[in-house]
Tab-separated table of C-alpha atoms in Angstrom:
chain	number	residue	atom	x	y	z
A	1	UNK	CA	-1.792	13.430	-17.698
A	2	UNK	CA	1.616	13.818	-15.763
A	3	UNK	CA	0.853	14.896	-12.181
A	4	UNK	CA	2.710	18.145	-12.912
A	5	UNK	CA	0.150	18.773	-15.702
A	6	UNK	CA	-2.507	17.675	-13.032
A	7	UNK	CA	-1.756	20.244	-10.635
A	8	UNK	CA	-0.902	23.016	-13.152
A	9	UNK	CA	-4.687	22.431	-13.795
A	10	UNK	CA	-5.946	22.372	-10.779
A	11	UNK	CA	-3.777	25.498	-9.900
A	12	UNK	CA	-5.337	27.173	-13.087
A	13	UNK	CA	-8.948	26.101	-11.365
A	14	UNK	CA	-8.423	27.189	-8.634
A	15	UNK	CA	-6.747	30.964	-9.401
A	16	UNK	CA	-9.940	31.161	-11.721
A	17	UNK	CA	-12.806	30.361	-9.232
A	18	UNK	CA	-11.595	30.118	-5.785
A	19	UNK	CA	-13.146	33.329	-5.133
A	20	UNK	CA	-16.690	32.321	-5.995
A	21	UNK	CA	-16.911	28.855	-4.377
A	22	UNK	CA	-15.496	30.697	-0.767
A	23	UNK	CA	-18.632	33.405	-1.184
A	24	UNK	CA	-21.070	30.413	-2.283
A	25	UNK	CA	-20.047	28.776	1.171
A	26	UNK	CA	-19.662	31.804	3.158
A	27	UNK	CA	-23.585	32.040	2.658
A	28	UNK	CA	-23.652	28.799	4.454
A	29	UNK	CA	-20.925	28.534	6.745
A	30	UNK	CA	-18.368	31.222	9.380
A	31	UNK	CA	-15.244	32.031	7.919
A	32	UNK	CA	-12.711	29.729	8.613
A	33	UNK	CA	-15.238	27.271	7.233
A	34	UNK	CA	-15.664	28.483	4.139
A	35	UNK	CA	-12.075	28.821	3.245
A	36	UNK	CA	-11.554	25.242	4.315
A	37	UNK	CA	-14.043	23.793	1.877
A	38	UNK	CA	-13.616	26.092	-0.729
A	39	UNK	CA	-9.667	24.795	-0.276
A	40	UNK	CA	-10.443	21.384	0.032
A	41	UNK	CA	-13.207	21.064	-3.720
A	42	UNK	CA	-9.979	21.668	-5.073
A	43	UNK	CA	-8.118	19.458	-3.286
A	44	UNK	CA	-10.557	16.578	-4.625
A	45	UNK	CA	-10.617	17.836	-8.022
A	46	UNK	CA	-6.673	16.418	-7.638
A	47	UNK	CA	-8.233	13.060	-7.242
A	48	UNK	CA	-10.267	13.097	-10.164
A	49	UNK	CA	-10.047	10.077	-12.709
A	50	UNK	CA	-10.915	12.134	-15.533
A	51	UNK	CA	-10.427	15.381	-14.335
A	52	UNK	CA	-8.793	16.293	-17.661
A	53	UNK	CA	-11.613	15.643	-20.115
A	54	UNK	CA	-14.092	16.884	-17.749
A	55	UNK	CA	-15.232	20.333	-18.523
A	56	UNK	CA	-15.036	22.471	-15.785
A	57	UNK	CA	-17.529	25.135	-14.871
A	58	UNK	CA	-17.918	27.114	-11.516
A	59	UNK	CA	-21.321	25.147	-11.303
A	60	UNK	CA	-19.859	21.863	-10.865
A	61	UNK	CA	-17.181	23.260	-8.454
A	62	UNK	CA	-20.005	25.138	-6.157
A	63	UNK	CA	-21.884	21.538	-6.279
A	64	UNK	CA	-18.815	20.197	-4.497
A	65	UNK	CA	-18.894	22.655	-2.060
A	66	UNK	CA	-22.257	22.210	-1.507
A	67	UNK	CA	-21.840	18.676	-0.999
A	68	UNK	CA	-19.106	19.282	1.772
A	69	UNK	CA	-21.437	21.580	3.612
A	70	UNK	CA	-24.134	19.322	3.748
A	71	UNK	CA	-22.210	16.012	4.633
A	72	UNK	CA	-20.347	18.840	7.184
A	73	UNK	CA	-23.731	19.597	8.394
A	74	UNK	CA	-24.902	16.137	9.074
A	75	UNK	CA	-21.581	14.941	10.491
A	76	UNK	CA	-21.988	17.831	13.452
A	77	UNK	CA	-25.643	16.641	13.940
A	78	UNK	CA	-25.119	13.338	14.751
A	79	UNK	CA	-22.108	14.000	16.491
A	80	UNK	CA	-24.183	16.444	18.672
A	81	UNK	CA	-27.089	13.738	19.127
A	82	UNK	CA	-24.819	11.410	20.505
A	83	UNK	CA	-23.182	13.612	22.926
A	84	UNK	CA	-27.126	14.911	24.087
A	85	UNK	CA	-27.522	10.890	23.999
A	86	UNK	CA	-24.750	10.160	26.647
A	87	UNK	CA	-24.815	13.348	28.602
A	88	UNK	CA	-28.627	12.446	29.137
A	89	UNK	CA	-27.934	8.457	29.587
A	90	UNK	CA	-25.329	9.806	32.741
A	91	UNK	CA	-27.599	12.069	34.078
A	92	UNK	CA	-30.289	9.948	34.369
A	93	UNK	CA	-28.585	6.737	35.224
A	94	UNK	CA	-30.666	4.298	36.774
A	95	UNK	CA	-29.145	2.513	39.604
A	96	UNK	CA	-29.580	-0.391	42.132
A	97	UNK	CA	-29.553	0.193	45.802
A	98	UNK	CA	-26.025	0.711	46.086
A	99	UNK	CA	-24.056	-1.681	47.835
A	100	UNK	CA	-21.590	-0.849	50.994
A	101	UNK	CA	-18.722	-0.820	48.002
A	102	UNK	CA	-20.747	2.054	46.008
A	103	UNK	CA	-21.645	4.427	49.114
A	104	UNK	CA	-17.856	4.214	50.240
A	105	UNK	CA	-16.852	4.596	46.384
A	106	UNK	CA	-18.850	7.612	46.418
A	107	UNK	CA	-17.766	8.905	49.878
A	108	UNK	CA	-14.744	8.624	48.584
A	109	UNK	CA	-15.619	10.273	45.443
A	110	UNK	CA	-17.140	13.203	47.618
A	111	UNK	CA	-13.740	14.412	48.833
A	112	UNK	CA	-12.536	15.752	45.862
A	113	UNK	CA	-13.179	18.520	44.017
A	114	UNK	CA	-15.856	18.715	41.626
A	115	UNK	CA	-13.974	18.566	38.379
A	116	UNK	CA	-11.837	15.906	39.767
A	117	UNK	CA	-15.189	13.840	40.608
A	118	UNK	CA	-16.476	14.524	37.649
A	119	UNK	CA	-13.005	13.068	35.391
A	120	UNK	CA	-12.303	10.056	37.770
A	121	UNK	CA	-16.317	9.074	37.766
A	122	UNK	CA	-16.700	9.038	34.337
A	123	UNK	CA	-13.593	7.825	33.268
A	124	UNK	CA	-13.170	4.876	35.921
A	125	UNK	CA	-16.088	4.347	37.588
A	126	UNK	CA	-18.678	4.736	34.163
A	127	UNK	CA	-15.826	3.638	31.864
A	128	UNK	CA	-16.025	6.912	29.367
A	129	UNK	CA	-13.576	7.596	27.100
A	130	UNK	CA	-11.367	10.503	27.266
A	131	UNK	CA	-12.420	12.347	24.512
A	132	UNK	CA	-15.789	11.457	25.716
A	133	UNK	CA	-15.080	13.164	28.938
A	134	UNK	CA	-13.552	15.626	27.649
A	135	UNK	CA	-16.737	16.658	25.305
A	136	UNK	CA	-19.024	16.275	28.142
A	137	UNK	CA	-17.253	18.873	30.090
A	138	UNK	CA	-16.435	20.905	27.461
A	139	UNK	CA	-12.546	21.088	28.197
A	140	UNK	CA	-9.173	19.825	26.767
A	141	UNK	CA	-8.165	16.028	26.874
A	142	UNK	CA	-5.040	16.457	28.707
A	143	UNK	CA	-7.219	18.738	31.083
A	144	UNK	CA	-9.346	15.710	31.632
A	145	UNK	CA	-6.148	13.400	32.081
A	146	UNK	CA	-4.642	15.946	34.679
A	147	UNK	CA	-7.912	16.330	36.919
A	148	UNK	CA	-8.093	12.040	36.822
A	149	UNK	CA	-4.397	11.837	37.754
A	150	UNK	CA	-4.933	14.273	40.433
A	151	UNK	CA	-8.282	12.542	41.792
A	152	UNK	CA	-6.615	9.500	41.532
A	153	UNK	CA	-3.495	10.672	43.485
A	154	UNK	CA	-6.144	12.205	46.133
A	155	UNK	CA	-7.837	8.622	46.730
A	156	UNK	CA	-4.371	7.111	47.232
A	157	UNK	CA	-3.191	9.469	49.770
A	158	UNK	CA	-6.478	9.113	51.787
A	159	UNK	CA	-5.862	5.282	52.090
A	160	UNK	CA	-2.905	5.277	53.316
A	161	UNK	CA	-2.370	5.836	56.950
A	162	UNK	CA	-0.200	8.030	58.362
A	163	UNK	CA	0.138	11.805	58.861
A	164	UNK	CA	-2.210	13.654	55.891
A	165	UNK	CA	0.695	15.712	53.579
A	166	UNK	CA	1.223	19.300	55.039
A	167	UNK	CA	0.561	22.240	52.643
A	168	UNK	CA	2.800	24.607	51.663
A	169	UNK	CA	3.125	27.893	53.410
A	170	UNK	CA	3.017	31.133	51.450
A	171	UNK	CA	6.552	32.909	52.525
């Protein structure tokens, strides 16, 4: 079948039983959710080998959707057992006696403030990833690359001698 013919099909499909698949997963799901798998069963019927000389019924369409939700499902749960995983694997850390180069790394480390700590730490020190960091603290990737620059720009100013940079004045 020509891929026009495809998608008339699938067009047909979906004008006929969008409705019910979106309330079948809006038992399950918010939403936003729902309309994105009710969207994307027909989106796969597109790949379909032999989507023209299978019969369609609303059944086999809900089973999709079904199938979505569920793989959905487990995809959030593992995600969110391996973020429990880490979160619990930094908290409770077992170290050494730290060494004169840890207690001045954390010193260091103690100057800033908290967030930056927290993005330089587990980003140079514990070797995180970004998006790792960033799920940990529950913020924005670039907010996670700005509070490491800044730590980062903090430690480097505090080595070097001289005169500490002045603030600015409120005019």
């Amino acid at each position: 079948m020509p891929v026009d013919a495809r998608g008339a099909l699938v067009l047909r499909l979906f004008e006929e039983f969008y409705e019910r698949v979106y309330f079948f997963a809006r038992r399950s799901v918010d939403q936003a959710t729902a309309e994105d798998v009710a969207q994307e069963v027909f989106v796969r019927l597109l790949d379909k080998d032999d989507l023209e000389s299978r019969p369609m019924s609303v059944s086999y369409l809900i089973k999709i959707a079904d199938n979505l939700i569920k793989r959905r499902h487990r995809r959030l749960k593992k995600l969110e057992e391996f973020i429990s995983g880490e979160l619990q694997r930094f908290e409770h850390r077992e170290c050494g006696a730290p060494d004169q180069g840890d207690s001045e790394t954390a010193g260091l480390l103690g100057q800033l403030p908290a967030e930056e700590q927290d993005a330089v730490g587990m980003i140079v020190c514990r070797d995180l990833s970004y998006e790792a960091t960033a799920l940990a603290l529950d913020v924005k990737i670039s907010t996670v690359n700005n509070w490491k620059y800044r730590g980062i720009q903090r430690l480097k100013q505090s080595q070097q001698p001289g005169p500490a940079p002045r603030e600015k004045q409120a005019v």
